[in-house]
């Protein structure tokens, strides 16, 4: 393998750029959620990742080139432990934020799915702890690296393999689970594609992890610059992972701002709802309807009621009822024979089941 070389200035420039982008994205995300009063555990984990990113970013300016006497050996060893601790903490805090972002999208009634995601977040925490303990064990069990020129602990292939496996497993879960969820959610095609693109951006974190693992595997062939090269890939991986966990909030914000809540693609014609048409009726009443009932026939009901005084023992009885279809079709007459009352008034009511209604009161 050809030996790579990188200057300390270029190393700082690249690391500072990627870290600043990730830091400002996280600050924007937290401010936006705080302004909307919608802070939740996914935002809290992003804030924890931001704190570790500040510490990891500070180590960029503390780093010196190989053989630089301005940085003592004890300071170099302390700097190594800082980078070794802050790096996995920033990466896995960002992944925890992604996991809780998915939990946030799961409805409250889907108890089983939410429990599965909480279990996955717990597994992420166990992977996080296992990687830190493994690095501490490898570098603390053999302190010979503290006396080398580069002051860099060689983690070995075991750490590289475990790191690569955990990266692939975690990022695959963070991609497949949202895809499975969105398959059962009825949303417009444009928004669906947007969400798929956001969650699939976790693949960039996996690619950065693969590059980091390759440099860890080939550390023996990198020469004295191996510390800078491995640290460079680690910084890029941490910044990309932190940036990816903020993509859902940032892209959604700009999508709503510039698209004004519209779909990315209009692939259906909206149906205009029926507008109610007010129709005045006698007596100053107004009736509205949204259903076309013009084809329904109307009926005229003529009834004769007994309107004798209330002191009379007889009850009001209907003597005859005749239904006439105004559409022209005669209907049968229903007659009930009873003793007619001396005083009778006739009430004629026309009921129209169409939008237009007419009332005729007694003269």
Coordinates of C-alpha atoms in Angstrom, one line a residue:
X1 CA 0.0 0.0 0.0
X2 CA 1.3 3.4 -1.0
X3 CA 2.1 5.5 2.0
X4 CA -0.2 8.5 2.4
X5 CA 0.8 11.9 3.6
X6 CA -1.2 14.8 5.0
X7 CA -0.1 18.1 6.4
X8 CA -1.3 19.3 9.7
X9 CA -2.8 22.5 8.1
X10 CA -4.9 20.5 5.6
X11 CA -5.9 18.1 8.4
X12 CA -7.2 20.9 10.5
X13 CA -8.9 22.6 7.6
X14 CA -10.9 19.5 6.7
X15 CA -11.8 18.6 10.2
X16 CA -12.8 22.1 11.1
X17 CA -15.1 22.4 8.1
X18 CA -17.0 19.2 8.6
X19 CA -17.3 19.8 12.3
X20 CA -18.6 23.3 11.9
X21 CA -21.2 22.2 9.4
X22 CA -22.5 19.5 11.8
X23 CA -22.4 21.8 14.8
X24 CA -24.4 24.6 13.1
X25 CA -26.9 22.1 11.8
X26 CA -27.5 20.7 15.3
X27 CA -27.8 24.2 16.8
X28 CA -30.3 25.1 14.2
X29 CA -32.3 22.0 14.9
X30 CA -32.4 22.5 18.6
X31 CA -33.3 26.2 18.2
X32 CA -36.1 25.3 15.8
X33 CA -37.6 22.6 18.0
X34 CA -37.3 24.9 21.1
X35 CA -39.0 27.7 19.3
X36 CA -41.9 25.4 18.4
X37 CA -41.9 23.9 22.0
X38 CA -41.5 20.4 20.5
X39 CA -38.3 19.2 22.2
X40 CA -38.3 15.5 22.9
X41 CA -35.8 12.7 23.5
X42 CA -34.5 12.7 19.9
X43 CA -33.5 16.4 20.4
X44 CA -32.0 15.7 23.8
X45 CA -29.8 13.0 22.3
X46 CA -28.8 15.4 19.5
X47 CA -27.9 17.9 22.2
X48 CA -25.7 15.3 23.9
X49 CA -24.0 14.5 20.6
X50 CA -23.4 18.3 20.2
X51 CA -21.6 18.5 23.5
X52 CA -19.3 15.6 22.5
X53 CA -18.8 17.3 19.1
X54 CA -17.6 20.5 20.9
X55 CA -15.0 18.4 22.8
X56 CA -14.0 16.5 19.7
X57 CA -13.7 19.7 17.8
X58 CA -11.4 21.2 20.4
X59 CA -9.0 18.3 20.0
X60 CA -8.5 19.4 16.4
X61 CA -6.6 22.6 17.5
X62 CA -4.8 20.8 20.3
X63 CA -3.2 18.3 17.8
X64 CA 0.3 18.8 16.7
X65 CA 2.3 17.3 13.8
X66 CA 4.4 14.3 14.4
X67 CA 7.6 15.1 16.2
X68 CA 6.5 18.6 17.2
X69 CA 8.1 19.3 20.6
X70 CA 5.5 21.9 21.6
X71 CA 3.2 19.1 22.7
X72 CA 4.6 17.1 25.6
X73 CA 4.3 13.3 25.8
X74 CA 1.8 13.5 28.7
X75 CA -0.3 16.0 26.8
X76 CA -0.2 13.8 23.7
X77 CA -1.4 10.7 25.7
X78 CA -4.2 12.8 27.3
X79 CA -5.2 14.0 23.8
X80 CA -5.3 10.5 22.5
X81 CA -7.7 9.4 25.3
X82 CA -9.9 12.4 24.7
X83 CA -10.2 11.6 21.0
X84 CA -10.8 7.9 21.7
X85 CA -13.6 8.7 24.1
X86 CA -15.3 11.7 22.3
X87 CA -15.4 10.0 18.9
X88 CA -17.6 7.0 19.7
X89 CA -19.7 9.1 22.1
X90 CA -20.6 11.6 19.4
X91 CA -21.3 8.9 16.8
X92 CA -23.6 6.8 19.0
X93 CA -25.4 9.8 20.5
X94 CA -26.3 10.8 17.0
X95 CA -27.5 7.3 16.3
X96 CA -29.6 7.3 19.4
X97 CA -31.1 10.6 18.2
X98 CA -32.0 8.9 14.9
X99 CA -33.6 5.9 16.7
X100 CA -35.8 8.2 18.9
X101 CA -36.7 10.2 15.8
X102 CA -38.2 7.0 14.4
X103 CA -40.0 6.3 17.7
X104 CA -41.4 9.8 17.5
X105 CA -43.0 9.0 14.2
X106 CA -44.7 5.8 15.4
X107 CA -48.3 6.4 16.6
X108 CA -49.0 6.0 20.3
X109 CA -51.4 3.1 19.7
X110 CA -48.7 1.0 18.0
X111 CA -47.4 -0.2 21.3
X112 CA -45.5 -3.2 20.0
X113 CA -43.6 -1.2 17.4
X114 CA -42.6 1.4 19.9
X115 CA -41.4 -1.3 22.3
X116 CA -39.3 -2.8 19.5
X117 CA -37.7 0.6 18.8
X118 CA -37.0 1.1 22.5
X119 CA -35.3 -2.3 22.5
X120 CA -33.3 -1.3 19.5
X121 CA -32.2 1.9 21.2
X122 CA -31.1 -0.2 24.2
X123 CA -29.0 -2.4 21.9
X124 CA -27.4 0.7 20.4
X125 CA -26.4 1.7 23.9
X126 CA -24.9 -1.7 24.6
X127 CA -22.9 -1.5 21.4
X128 CA -21.7 2.0 22.4
X129 CA -20.5 0.8 25.8
X130 CA -18.9 -2.3 24.3
X131 CA -16.8 -0.3 21.8
X132 CA -15.5 2.1 24.4
X133 CA -14.6 -0.7 26.8
X134 CA -12.8 -2.6 24.1
X135 CA -10.7 0.4 23.1
X136 CA -9.9 1.1 26.7
X137 CA -8.9 -2.5 27.2
X138 CA -6.7 -2.7 24.1
X139 CA -4.8 0.5 24.7
X140 CA -4.6 0.2 28.5
X141 CA -3.4 -3.3 28.6
X142 CA -0.3 -2.4 26.5
X143 CA 1.2 1.1 27.2
X144 CA 4.1 0.7 24.8
X145 CA 2.5 3.1 22.4
X146 CA 2.9 6.0 24.8
X147 CA 6.6 5.9 24.1
X148 CA 6.4 5.9 20.3
X149 CA 7.0 9.0 18.1
X150 CA 3.4 9.2 17.0
X151 CA 1.9 8.5 20.4
X152 CA -0.9 6.5 18.8
X153 CA -2.4 3.3 20.0
X154 CA -2.9 0.6 17.3
X155 CA -6.4 -0.7 17.9
X156 CA -5.8 -3.8 15.7
X157 CA -8.1 -5.8 13.4
X158 CA -10.4 -7.0 16.2
X159 CA -11.5 -3.4 17.0
X160 CA -11.8 -2.6 13.3
X161 CA -14.0 -5.6 12.6
X162 CA -16.3 -5.0 15.6
X163 CA -16.5 -1.3 14.8
X164 CA -17.4 -2.0 11.1
X165 CA -20.0 -4.7 12.1
X166 CA -21.7 -2.4 14.6
X167 CA -21.7 0.5 12.1
X168 CA -23.3 -1.6 9.3
X169 CA -25.9 -3.2 11.6
X170 CA -27.0 0.0 13.2
X171 CA -27.2 2.0 10.0
X172 CA -29.0 -0.8 8.2
X173 CA -31.6 -0.8 11.0
X174 CA -32.0 2.9 10.8
X175 CA -32.6 2.6 7.0
X176 CA -34.8 -0.5 6.8
X177 CA -37.1 0.3 9.7
X178 CA -38.3 3.7 8.4
X179 CA -38.8 2.1 4.9
X180 CA -41.0 -0.5 6.4
X181 CA -42.9 2.1 8.4
X182 CA -43.5 4.4 5.4
X183 CA -44.8 1.5 3.3
X184 CA -47.9 1.4 5.6
X185 CA -48.4 5.2 5.8
X186 CA -50.7 6.9 3.3
X187 CA -48.9 10.1 2.3
X188 CA -48.4 11.9 -1.0
X189 CA -45.8 10.4 -3.3
X190 CA -43.6 13.5 -3.1
X191 CA -43.4 13.6 0.7
X192 CA -42.8 9.8 0.7
X193 CA -39.8 10.2 -1.5
X194 CA -38.5 13.1 0.6
X195 CA -38.7 11.0 3.8
X196 CA -37.1 8.0 2.1
X197 CA -34.2 10.1 0.9
X198 CA -33.7 11.6 4.4
X199 CA -33.6 8.2 6.2
X200 CA -31.5 6.6 3.4
X201 CA -28.9 9.3 4.1
X202 CA -27.7 7.1 6.9
X203 CA -25.8 5.2 4.2
X204 CA -23.3 8.1 4.2
X205 CA -22.5 7.4 7.8
X206 CA -21.9 3.7 6.9
X207 CA -19.6 4.7 4.1
X208 CA -17.6 7.0 6.4
X209 CA -17.4 4.1 8.9
X210 CA -16.1 1.7 6.2
X211 CA -13.3 4.2 5.3
X212 CA -12.4 4.6 8.9
X213 CA -12.3 0.8 9.4
X214 CA -10.0 0.4 6.3
X215 CA -7.5 2.9 7.8
X216 CA -7.7 1.0 11.1
X217 CA -7.0 -2.3 9.4
X218 CA -4.0 -0.8 7.4
X219 CA -2.6 1.3 10.2
X220 CA 0.8 -0.5 10.1
X221 CA 1.3 0.6 6.5
X222 CA 0.5 4.3 7.0
X223 CA 3.8 5.3 8.5
X224 CA 4.3 8.0 11.1
X225 CA 1.3 9.9 9.7
X226 CA -1.1 7.1 10.6
X227 CA -2.4 9.0 13.6
X228 CA -3.4 12.0 11.5
X229 CA -5.0 9.8 8.8
X230 CA -7.0 7.6 11.2
X231 CA -8.0 10.7 13.1
X232 CA -9.1 12.4 9.9
X233 CA -11.4 9.6 8.9
X234 CA -12.8 9.4 12.4
X235 CA -13.6 13.1 12.5
X236 CA -15.3 12.9 9.1
X237 CA -17.3 9.9 10.3
X238 CA -18.4 11.6 13.5
X239 CA -19.4 14.9 11.7
X240 CA -21.3 13.0 9.0
X241 CA -23.2 10.9 11.5
X242 CA -24.2 14.1 13.5
X243 CA -25.3 15.8 10.3
X244 CA -27.4 12.9 9.2
X245 CA -29.3 12.8 12.5
X246 CA -30.4 16.4 11.9
X247 CA -31.5 15.9 8.3
X248 CA -35.1 15.1 9.1
X249 CA -35.7 18.3 10.9
X250 CA -33.6 20.6 8.6
X251 CA -35.0 19.3 5.3
X252 CA -38.5 19.3 6.6
X253 CA -38.1 22.9 7.7
X254 CA -36.9 24.1 4.3
X255 CA -39.4 21.9 2.6
X256 CA -42.3 23.6 4.4
X257 CA -40.7 27.1 4.0
X258 CA -40.1 27.1 0.3
X259 CA -42.8 24.7 -0.8
X260 CA -45.4 26.2 1.6
X261 CA -46.7 22.8 2.5
X262 CA -47.3 21.7 -1.1
X263 CA -46.3 18.3 -2.5
X264 CA -43.0 18.0 -4.3
X265 CA -44.9 16.6 -7.3
X266 CA -48.5 17.0 -8.1
X267 CA -49.7 13.6 -9.3
X268 CA -53.4 13.8 -8.6
X269 CA -56.2 16.3 -9.4
X270 CA -57.9 17.7 -6.4
X271 CA -61.7 17.2 -6.2
X272 CA -63.6 20.4 -5.4
X273 CA -66.1 19.8 -2.6
X274 CA -69.8 20.5 -3.2
X275 CA -70.7 24.0 -2.2
X276 CA -74.0 24.5 -0.2
X277 CA -76.5 26.7 -2.0
X278 CA -78.7 28.7 0.4
X279 CA -82.4 28.7 -0.6
X280 CA -84.8 31.2 1.1
X281 CA -88.1 29.9 2.2
X282 CA -91.3 31.6 3.5
X283 CA -91.2 33.0 7.0
X284 CA -87.5 34.1 6.5
X285 CA -86.0 30.7 7.1
X286 CA -83.0 29.5 5.0
X287 CA -82.2 25.9 4.2
X288 CA -78.9 24.6 2.9
X289 CA -78.0 21.2 1.4
X290 CA -74.9 19.6 -0.3
X291 CA -76.8 16.7 -1.8
X292 CA -78.5 16.8 -5.2
X293 CA -82.0 15.4 -4.7
X294 CA -83.7 16.8 -7.8
X295 CA -84.5 13.3 -9.0
X296 CA -86.5 12.4 -5.8
X297 CA -90.3 12.9 -6.2
X298 CA -92.1 15.3 -4.0
X299 CA -95.3 14.6 -2.1
X300 CA -98.3 16.7 -1.0
X301 CA -100.0 15.6 2.2
X302 CA -103.5 16.8 2.9
X303 CA -104.8 16.0 6.4
X304 CA -108.0 16.9 8.3
X305 CA -107.7 17.2 12.0
X306 CA -110.2 17.7 14.7
X307 CA -109.7 21.1 16.3
X308 CA -112.5 21.0 18.8
X309 CA -112.0 22.8 22.2
X310 CA -109.6 21.2 24.7
X311 CA -112.5 20.7 27.1
X312 CA -114.2 18.3 24.8
X313 CA -113.6 14.6 25.7
X314 CA -112.8 13.6 22.2
X315 CA -109.1 13.4 21.1
X316 CA -107.9 14.8 17.8
X317 CA -108.2 12.2 15.2
X318 CA -107.2 12.1 11.6
X319 CA -110.2 11.3 9.4
X320 CA -108.5 11.0 6.1
X321 CA -105.1 11.3 4.5
X322 CA -104.4 11.6 0.8
X323 CA -100.9 11.5 -0.6
X324 CA -100.4 13.0 -4.0
X325 CA -97.1 12.6 -5.9
X326 CA -96.5 16.0 -7.6
X327 CA -94.5 14.2 -10.2
X328 CA -97.9 13.0 -11.6
X329 CA -98.2 9.5 -10.2
X330 CA -101.3 8.9 -8.1
X331 CA -100.8 7.1 -4.8
X332 CA -103.4 5.1 -2.8
X333 CA -105.6 7.0 -0.3
X334 CA -105.6 5.9 3.3
X335 CA -109.0 6.6 5.1
X336 CA -109.8 6.1 8.8
X337 CA -113.5 6.5 9.7
X338 CA -114.4 8.2 12.9
X339 CA -117.0 10.6 14.3
X340 CA -116.5 14.0 12.6
X341 CA -116.3 17.0 14.8
X342 CA -118.6 20.0 14.3
X343 CA -115.7 22.4 13.9
X344 CA -113.1 21.3 11.4
X345 CA -110.2 23.2 9.9
X346 CA -108.1 22.0 7.0
X347 CA -104.3 22.2 7.1
X348 CA -102.4 21.7 3.8
X349 CA -98.6 21.2 4.1
X350 CA -96.4 20.7 1.1
X351 CA -93.1 19.0 1.9
X352 CA -90.4 19.0 -0.8
X353 CA -87.4 16.8 -0.1
X354 CA -85.4 18.7 -2.6
X355 CA -83.2 21.6 -1.6
X356 CA -86.2 24.0 -2.1
X357 CA -88.8 23.8 0.7
X358 CA -92.2 25.5 0.9
X359 CA -94.5 25.9 3.9
X360 CA -98.2 26.9 3.7
X361 CA -99.8 28.1 6.9
X362 CA -103.5 28.1 7.5
X363 CA -105.2 31.2 6.2

